[in-house]
CSV table of C-alpha atoms and ligand atoms in Angstrom, one decimal:
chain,number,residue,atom,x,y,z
A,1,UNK,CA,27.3,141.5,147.2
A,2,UNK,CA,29.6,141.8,144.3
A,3,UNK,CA,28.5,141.3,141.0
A,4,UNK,CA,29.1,138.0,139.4
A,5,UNK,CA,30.1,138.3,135.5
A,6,UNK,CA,30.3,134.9,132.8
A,7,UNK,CA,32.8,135.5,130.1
A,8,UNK,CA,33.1,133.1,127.2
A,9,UNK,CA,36.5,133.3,125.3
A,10,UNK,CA,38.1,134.1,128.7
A,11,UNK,CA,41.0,132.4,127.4
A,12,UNK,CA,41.4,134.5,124.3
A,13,UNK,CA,43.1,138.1,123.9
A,14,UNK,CA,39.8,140.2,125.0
A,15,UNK,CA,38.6,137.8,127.6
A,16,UNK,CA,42.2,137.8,129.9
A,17,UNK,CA,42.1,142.0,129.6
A,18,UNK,CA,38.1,142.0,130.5
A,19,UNK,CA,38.9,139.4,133.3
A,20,UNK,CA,41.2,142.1,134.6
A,21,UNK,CA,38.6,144.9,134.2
A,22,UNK,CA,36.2,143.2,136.2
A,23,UNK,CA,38.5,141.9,138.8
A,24,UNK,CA,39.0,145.8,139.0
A,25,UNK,CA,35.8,146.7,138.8
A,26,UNK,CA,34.9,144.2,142.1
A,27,UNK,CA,33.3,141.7,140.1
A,28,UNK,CA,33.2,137.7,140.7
A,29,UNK,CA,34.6,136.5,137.4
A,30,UNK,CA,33.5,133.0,135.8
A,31,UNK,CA,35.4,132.1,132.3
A,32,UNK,CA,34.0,129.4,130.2
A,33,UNK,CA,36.5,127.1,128.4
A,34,UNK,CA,35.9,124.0,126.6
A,35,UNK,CA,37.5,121.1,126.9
A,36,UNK,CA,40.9,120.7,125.5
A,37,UNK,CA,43.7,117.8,125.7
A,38,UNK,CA,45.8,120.1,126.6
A,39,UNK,CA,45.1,124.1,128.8
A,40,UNK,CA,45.4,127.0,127.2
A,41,UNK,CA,45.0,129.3,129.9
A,42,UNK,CA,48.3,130.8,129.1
A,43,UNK,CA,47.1,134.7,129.1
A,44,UNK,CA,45.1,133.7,132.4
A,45,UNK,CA,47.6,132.2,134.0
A,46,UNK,CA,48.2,135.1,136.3
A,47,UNK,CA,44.5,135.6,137.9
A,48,UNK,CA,43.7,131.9,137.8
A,49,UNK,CA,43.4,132.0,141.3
A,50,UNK,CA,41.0,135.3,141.5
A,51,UNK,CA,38.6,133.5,138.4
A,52,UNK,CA,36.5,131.0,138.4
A,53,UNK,CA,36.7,128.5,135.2
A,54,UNK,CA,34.0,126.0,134.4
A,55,UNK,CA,33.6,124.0,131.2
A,56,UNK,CA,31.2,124.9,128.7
A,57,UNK,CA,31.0,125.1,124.8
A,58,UNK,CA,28.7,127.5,122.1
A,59,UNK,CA,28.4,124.2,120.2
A,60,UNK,CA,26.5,122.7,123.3
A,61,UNK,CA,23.7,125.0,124.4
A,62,UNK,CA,22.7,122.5,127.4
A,63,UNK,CA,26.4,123.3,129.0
A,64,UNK,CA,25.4,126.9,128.8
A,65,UNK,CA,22.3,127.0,130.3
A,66,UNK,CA,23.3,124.7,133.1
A,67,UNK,CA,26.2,127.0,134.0
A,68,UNK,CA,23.9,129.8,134.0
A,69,UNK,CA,21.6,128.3,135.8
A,70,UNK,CA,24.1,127.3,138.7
A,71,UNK,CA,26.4,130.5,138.5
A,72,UNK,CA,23.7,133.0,138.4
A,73,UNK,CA,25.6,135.6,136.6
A,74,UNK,CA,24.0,139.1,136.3
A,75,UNK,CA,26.4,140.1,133.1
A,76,UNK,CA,27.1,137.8,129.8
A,77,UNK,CA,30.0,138.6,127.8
A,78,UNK,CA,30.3,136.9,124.8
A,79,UNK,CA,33.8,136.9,123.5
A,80,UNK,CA,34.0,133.2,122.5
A,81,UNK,CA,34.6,133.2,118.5
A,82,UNK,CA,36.6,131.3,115.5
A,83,UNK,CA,38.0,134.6,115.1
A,84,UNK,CA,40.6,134.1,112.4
A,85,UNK,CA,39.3,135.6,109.0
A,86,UNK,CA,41.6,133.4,107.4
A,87,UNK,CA,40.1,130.4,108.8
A,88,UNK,CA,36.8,131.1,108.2
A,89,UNK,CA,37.3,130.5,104.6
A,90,UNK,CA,38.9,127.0,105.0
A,91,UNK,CA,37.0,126.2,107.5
A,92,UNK,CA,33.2,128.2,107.1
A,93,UNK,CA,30.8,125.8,108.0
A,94,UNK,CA,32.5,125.4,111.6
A,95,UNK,CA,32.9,129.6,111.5
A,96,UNK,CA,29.2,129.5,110.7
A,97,UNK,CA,28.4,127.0,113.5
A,98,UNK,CA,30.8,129.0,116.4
A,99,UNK,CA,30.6,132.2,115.5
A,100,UNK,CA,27.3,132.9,114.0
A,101,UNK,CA,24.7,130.4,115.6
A,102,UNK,CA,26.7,130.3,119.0
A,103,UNK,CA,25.3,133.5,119.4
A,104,UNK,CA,21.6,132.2,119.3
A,105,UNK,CA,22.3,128.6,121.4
A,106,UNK,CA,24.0,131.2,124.3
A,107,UNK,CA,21.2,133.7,123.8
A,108,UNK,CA,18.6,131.2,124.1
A,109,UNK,CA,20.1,130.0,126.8
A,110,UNK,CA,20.1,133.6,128.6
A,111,UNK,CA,16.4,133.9,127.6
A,112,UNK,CA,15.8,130.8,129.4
A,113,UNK,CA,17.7,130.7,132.2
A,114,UNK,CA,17.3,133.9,133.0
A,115,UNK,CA,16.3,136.8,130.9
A,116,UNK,CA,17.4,139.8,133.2
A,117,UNK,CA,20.7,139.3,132.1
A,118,UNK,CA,22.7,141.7,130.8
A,119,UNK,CA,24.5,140.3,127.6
A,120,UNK,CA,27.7,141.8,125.4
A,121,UNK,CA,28.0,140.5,122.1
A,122,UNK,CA,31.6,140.8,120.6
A,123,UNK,CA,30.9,142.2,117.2
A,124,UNK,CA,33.5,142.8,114.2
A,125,UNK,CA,34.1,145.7,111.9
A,126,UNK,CA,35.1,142.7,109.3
A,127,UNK,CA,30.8,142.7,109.1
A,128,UNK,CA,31.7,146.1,107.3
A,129,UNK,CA,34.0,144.4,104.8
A,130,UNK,CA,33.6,145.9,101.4
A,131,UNK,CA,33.0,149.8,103.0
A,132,UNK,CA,30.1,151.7,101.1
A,133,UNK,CA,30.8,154.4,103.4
A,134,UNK,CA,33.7,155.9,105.1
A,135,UNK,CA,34.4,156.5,108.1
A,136,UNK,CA,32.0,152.8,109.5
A,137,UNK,CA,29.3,154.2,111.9
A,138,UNK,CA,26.8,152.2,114.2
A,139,UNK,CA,24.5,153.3,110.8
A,140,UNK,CA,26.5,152.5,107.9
A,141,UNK,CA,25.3,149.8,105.5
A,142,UNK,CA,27.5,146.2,106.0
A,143,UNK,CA,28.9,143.6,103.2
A,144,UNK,CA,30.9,140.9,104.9
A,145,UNK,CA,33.8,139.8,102.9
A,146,UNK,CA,34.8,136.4,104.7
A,147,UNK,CA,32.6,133.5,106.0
A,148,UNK,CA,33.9,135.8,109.4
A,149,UNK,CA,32.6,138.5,108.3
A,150,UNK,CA,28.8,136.7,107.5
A,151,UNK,CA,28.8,134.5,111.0
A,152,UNK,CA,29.7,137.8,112.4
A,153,UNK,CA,26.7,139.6,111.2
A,154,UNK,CA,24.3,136.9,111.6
A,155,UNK,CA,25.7,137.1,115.3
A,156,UNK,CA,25.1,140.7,115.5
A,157,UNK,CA,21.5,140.8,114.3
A,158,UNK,CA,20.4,137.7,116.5
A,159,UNK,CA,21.7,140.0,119.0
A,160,UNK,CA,19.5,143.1,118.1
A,161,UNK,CA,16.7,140.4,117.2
A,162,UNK,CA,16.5,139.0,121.1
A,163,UNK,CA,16.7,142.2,122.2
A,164,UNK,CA,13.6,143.3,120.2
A,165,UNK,CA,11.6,140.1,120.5
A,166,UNK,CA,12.1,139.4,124.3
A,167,UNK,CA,13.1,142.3,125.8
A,168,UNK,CA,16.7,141.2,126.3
A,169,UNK,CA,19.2,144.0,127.8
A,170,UNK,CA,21.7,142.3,124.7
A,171,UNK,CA,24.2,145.0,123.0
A,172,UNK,CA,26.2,144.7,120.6
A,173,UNK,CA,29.6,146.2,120.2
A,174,UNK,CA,31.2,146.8,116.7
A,175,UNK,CA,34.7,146.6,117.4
A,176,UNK,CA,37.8,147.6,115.1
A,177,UNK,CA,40.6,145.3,115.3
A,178,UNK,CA,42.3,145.8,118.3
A,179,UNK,CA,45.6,143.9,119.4
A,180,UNK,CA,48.4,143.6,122.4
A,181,UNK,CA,50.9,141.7,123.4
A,182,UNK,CA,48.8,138.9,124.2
A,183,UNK,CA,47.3,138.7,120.9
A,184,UNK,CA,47.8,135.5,118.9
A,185,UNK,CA,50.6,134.8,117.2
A,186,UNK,CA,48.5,134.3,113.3
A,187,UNK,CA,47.1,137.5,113.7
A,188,UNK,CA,49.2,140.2,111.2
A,189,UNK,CA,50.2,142.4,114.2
A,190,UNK,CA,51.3,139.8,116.7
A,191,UNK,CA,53.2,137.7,113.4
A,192,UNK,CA,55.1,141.1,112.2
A,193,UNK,CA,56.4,142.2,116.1
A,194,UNK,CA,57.2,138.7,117.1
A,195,UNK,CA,59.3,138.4,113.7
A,196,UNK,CA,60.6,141.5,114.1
A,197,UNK,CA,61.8,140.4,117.5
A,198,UNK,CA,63.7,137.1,116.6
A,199,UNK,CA,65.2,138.8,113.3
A,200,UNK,CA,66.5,141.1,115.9
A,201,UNK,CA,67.9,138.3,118.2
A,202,UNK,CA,69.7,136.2,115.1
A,203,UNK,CA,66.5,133.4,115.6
A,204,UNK,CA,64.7,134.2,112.1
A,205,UNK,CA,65.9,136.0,108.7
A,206,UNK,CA,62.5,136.7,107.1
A,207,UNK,CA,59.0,137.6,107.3
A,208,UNK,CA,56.9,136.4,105.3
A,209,UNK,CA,53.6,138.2,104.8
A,210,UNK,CA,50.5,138.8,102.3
A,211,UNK,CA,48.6,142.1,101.4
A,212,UNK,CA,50.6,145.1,102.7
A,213,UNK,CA,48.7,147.7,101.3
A,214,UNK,CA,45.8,146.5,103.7
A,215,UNK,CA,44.3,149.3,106.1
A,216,UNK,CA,43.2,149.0,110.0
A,217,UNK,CA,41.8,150.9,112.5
A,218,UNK,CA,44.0,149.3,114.9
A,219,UNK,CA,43.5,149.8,118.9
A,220,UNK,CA,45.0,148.6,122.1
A,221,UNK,CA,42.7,145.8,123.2
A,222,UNK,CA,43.3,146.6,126.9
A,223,UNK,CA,41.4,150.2,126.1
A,224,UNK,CA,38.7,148.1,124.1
A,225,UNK,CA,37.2,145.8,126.6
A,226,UNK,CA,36.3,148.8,129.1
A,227,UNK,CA,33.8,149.7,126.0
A,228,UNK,CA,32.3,146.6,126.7
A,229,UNK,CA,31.4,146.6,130.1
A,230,UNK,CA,30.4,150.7,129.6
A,231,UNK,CA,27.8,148.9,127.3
A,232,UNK,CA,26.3,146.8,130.1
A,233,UNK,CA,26.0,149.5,132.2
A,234,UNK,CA,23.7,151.6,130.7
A,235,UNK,CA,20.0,152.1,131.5
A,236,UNK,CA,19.2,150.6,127.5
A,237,UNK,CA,21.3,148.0,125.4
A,238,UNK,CA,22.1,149.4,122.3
A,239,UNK,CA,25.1,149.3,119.5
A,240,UNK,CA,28.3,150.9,119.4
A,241,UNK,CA,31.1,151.2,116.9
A,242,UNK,CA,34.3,150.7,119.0
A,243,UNK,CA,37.1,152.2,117.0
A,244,UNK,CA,40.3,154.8,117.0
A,245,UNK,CA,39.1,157.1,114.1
A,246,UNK,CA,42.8,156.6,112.2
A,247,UNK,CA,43.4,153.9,110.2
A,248,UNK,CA,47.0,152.7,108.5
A,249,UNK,CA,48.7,150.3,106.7
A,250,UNK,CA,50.1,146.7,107.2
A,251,UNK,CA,53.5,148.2,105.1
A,252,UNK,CA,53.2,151.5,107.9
A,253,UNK,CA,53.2,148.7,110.7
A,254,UNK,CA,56.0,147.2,109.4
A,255,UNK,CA,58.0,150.2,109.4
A,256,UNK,CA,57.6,151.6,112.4
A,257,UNK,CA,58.3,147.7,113.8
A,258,UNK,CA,61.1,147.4,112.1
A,259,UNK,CA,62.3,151.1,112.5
A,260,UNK,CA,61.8,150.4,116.3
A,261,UNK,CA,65.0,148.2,117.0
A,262,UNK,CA,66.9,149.8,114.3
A,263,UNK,CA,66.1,147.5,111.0
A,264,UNK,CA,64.4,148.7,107.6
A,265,UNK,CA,61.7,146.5,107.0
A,266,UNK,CA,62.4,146.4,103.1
A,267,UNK,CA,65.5,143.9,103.9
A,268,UNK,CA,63.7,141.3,105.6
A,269,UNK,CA,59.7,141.8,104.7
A,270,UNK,CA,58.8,138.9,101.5
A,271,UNK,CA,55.8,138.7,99.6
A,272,UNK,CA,54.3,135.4,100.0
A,273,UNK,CA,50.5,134.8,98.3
A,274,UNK,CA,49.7,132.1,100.5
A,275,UNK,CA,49.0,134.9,103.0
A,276,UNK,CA,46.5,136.6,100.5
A,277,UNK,CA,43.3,136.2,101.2
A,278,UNK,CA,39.9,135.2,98.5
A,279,UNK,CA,38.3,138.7,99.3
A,280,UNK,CA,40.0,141.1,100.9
A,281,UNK,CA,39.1,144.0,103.3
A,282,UNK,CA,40.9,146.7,102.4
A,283,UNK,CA,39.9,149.7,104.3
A,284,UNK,CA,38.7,149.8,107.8
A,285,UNK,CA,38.0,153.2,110.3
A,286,UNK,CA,35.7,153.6,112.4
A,287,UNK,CA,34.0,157.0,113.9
A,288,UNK,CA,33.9,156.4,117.9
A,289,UNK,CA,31.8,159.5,118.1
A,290,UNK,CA,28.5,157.6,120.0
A,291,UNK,CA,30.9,155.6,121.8
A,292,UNK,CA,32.4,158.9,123.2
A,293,UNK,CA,29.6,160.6,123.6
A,294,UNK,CA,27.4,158.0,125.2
A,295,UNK,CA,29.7,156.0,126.8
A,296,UNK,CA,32.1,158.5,127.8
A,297,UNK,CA,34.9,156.0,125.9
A,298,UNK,CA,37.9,157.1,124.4
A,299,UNK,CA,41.1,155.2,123.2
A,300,UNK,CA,44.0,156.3,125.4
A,301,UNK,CA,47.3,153.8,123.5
A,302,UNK,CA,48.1,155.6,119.9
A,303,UNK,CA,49.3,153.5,117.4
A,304,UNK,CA,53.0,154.1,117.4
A,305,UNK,CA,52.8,153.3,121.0
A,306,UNK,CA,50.4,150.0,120.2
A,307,UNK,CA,53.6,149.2,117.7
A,308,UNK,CA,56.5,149.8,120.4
A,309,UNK,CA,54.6,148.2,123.1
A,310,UNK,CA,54.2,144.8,121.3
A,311,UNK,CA,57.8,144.6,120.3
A,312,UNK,CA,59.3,145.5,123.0
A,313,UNK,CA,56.9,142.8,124.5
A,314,UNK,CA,57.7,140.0,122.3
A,315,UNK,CA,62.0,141.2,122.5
A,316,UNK,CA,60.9,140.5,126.6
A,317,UNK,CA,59.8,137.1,126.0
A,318,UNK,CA,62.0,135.6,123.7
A,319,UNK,CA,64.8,137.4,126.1
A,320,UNK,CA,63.4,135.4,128.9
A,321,UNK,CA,62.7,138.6,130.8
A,322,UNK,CA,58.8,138.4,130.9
A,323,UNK,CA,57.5,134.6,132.1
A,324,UNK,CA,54.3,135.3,130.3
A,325,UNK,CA,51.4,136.7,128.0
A,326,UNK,CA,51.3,139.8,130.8
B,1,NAP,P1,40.7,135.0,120.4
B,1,NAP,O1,42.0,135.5,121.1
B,1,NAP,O2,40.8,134.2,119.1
B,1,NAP,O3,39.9,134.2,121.5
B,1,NAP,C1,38.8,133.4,121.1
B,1,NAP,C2,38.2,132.7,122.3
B,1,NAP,O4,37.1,131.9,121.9
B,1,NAP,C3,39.2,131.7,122.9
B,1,NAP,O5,39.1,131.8,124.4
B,1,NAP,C4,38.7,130.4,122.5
B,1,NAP,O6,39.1,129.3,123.3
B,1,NAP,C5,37.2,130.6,122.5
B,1,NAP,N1,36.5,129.6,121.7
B,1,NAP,C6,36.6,129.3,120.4
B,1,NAP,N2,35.7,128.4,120.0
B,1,NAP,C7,34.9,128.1,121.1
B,1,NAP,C8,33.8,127.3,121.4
B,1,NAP,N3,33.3,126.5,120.4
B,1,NAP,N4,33.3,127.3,122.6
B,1,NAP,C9,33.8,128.1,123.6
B,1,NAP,N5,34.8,128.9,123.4
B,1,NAP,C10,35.4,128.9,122.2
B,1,NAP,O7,39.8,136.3,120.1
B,1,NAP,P2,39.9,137.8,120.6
B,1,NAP,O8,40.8,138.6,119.8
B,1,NAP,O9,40.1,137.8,122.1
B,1,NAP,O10,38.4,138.4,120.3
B,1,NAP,C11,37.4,138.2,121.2
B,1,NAP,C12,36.0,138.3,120.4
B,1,NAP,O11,35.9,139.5,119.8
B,1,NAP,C13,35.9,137.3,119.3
B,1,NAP,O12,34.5,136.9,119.3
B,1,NAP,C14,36.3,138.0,118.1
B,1,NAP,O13,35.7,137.4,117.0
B,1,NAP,C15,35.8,139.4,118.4
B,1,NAP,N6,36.5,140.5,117.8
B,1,NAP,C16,37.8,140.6,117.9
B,1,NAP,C17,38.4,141.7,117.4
B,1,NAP,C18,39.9,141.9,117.5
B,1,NAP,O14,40.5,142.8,116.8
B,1,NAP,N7,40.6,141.2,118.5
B,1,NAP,C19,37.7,142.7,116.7
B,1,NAP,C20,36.3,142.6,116.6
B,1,NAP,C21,35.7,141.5,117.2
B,1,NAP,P3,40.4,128.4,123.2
B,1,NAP,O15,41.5,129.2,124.0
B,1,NAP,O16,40.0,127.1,123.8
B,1,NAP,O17,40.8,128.4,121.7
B,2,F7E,O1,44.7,140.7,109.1
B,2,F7E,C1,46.6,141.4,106.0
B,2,F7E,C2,45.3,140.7,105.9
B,2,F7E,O2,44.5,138.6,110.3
B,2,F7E,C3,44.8,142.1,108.9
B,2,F7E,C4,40.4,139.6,113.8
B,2,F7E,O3,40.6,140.0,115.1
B,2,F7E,O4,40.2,141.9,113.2
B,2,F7E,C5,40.9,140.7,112.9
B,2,F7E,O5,40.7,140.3,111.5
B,2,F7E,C6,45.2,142.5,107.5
B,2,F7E,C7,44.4,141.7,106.4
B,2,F7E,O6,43.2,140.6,111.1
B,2,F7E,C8,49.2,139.0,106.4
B,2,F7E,O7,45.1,140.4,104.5
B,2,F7E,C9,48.9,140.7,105.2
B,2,F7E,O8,44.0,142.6,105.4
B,2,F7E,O9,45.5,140.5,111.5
B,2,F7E,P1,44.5,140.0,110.5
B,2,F7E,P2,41.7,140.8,110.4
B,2,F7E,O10,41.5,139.9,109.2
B,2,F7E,O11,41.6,142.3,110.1
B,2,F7E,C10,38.8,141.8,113.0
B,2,F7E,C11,38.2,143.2,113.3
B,2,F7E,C12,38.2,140.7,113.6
B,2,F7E,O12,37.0,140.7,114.1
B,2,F7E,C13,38.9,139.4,113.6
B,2,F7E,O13,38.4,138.5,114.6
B,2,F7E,O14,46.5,142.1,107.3
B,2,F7E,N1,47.8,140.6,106.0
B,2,F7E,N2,49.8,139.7,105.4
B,2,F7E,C14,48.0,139.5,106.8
B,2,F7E,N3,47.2,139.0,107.8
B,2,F7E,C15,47.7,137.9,108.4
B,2,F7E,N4,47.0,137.3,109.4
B,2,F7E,N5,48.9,137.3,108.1
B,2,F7E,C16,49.7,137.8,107.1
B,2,F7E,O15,50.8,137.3,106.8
């Protein structure tokens, strides 16, 4: 019998590359989606007829444990998330109410429906924020900078707290940013090659941008979601910092963008402060040394080739030569 995996967020960036994983790894994939007025199954689109989708919400803990308690999954992956930092401080009540307590409502709903499931919780290096130590380790103290950042860690300790209190095979995995070409368009990495692209083509003039002396530990994301299900197949759930170990700057990403199809960033990038954010995060990089060493996990895309991938991506697109986000 193959093994049957739920994945919430299946529509998003992680949950098209995990779908993939799994389909790989022989599993029966269900994605959750809510309900929309119109699908955005966009980065799905070309293993919608190897998945399974059903309609559930983290708002609405019934939906979950119904469709746990009909599809029987052996492995939860929680991937579902407002997941835009920049969001989350317009909009932190909601942030709070996805992202932090959706946690608890689908956890609950595991521990009801059935507690020998093996659960994944989608964790964020933004729960490090304001760093008090560097490099980030699975031990290093956190201070959230972003109602995120806050829903994130509440997320993160529910997490560790089910696993304690009922015995739950739940993990958590603290993952650095991590992007692709099917990563959304808002996102700084996805807006600087996309812009890059059309300036390129003659379609845009400008990019318009915030903080560039930010730093990342940026990954690819297809590397990131094997991490994930690594986690679910150990004996013991436990944490892990997901990360690259190099970290570098929005201004470095730009140039190597730029530098890619021949342009210097300095002509086109403009400094807009309606792309600053009310706390920053400046610094981000993460040690992957238990992930390595536990997991056996290691990041195989480097960063210049994370850059180069996603612009010659997005150049494919708006050239009409790829049909889709794969
Ligand atoms: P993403 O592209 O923004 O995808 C988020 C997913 O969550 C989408 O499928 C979205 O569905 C779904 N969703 C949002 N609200 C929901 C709700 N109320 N009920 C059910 N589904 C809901 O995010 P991602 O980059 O793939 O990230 C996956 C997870 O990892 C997120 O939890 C994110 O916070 C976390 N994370 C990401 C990174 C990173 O660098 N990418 C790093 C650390 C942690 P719609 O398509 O309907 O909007
Ligand atoms: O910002 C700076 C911005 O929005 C990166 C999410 O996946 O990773 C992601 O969160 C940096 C920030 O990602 C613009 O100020 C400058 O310092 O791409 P981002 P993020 O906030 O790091 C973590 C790990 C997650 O968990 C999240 O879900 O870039 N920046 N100018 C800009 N950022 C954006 N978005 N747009 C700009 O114009």
């Amino acid at each position: 019998m193959p093994k049957r995996a739920l994945i919430t967020g299946i529509t998003g960036q992680d949950g098209s590359y995990l779908a993939e994983h799994l389909l790989g790894e022989g599993y029966e994939v269900i994605g959750m989606v809510r309900r929309s007025s119109t699908v955005t199954f966009e980065r799905i689109a070309h293993i919608q007829d190897r998945i399974s989708t059903v309609q559930g919400d983290l708002l609405d803990q019934a939906s979950m444990i119904d469709l746990l308690r009909t599809w029987k999954p052996q492995e939860v992956y929680n991937l579902a998330a407002q997941s835009f930092v920049q969001t989350s401080f317009g909009q932190p009540v909601l942030t709070g109410d996805v992202t932090g307590l959706g946690v608890t409502r689908l956890l609950d709903a595991v521990r009801i429906a059935d507690p020998g499931i093996r659960f994944y919780q989608a964790s964020s290096s933004e729960m490090f924020g304001k760093v008090v130590e560097v490099p980030q380790s699975e031990t290093t103290p956190f201070y959230p900078r972003s109602p995120y950042g806050v829903a994130k860690l509440y997320g993160h300790w529910i997490t560790v707290n089910y696993r304690e209190s009922y015995d739950l095979h739940a993990s958590s995995g603290i993952l650095f940013n991590h992007e692709s070409p099917r990563r959304g368009l808002e996102f700084v990495t996805r807006k600087i090659t996309n812009t890059v692209a059309k300036i390129k083509l003659g379609k845009a003039n400008e990019l318009r941008l915030g903080n560039l002396e930010a730093e990342r530990d940026w990954g690819f994301a297809g590397d990131y979601v094997k991490a994930m299900w690594l986690m679910l197949q150990q004996d013991s759930p436990d944490d892990y910092v997901v990360a690259t170990g190099e970290t570098h700057s929005v201004r470095k990403f730009c140039q190597i963008a730029f530098g890619h199809v021949g342009l210097n960033y300095e002509d086109y990038v403009v400094i807009d402060e309606a792309f600053y954010r009310p706390a920053e995060v400046d610094l981000l990089i993460g040690t992957p040394a238990k992930s390595e060493a536990k997991l056996g996990w290691k990041p195989e895309v480097g960063f210049e080739d994370l850059v180069t991938m996603m612009v010659d991506a997005d150049l494919a697109l708006l050239e009409g030569r790829l049909s889709g986000l794969h």
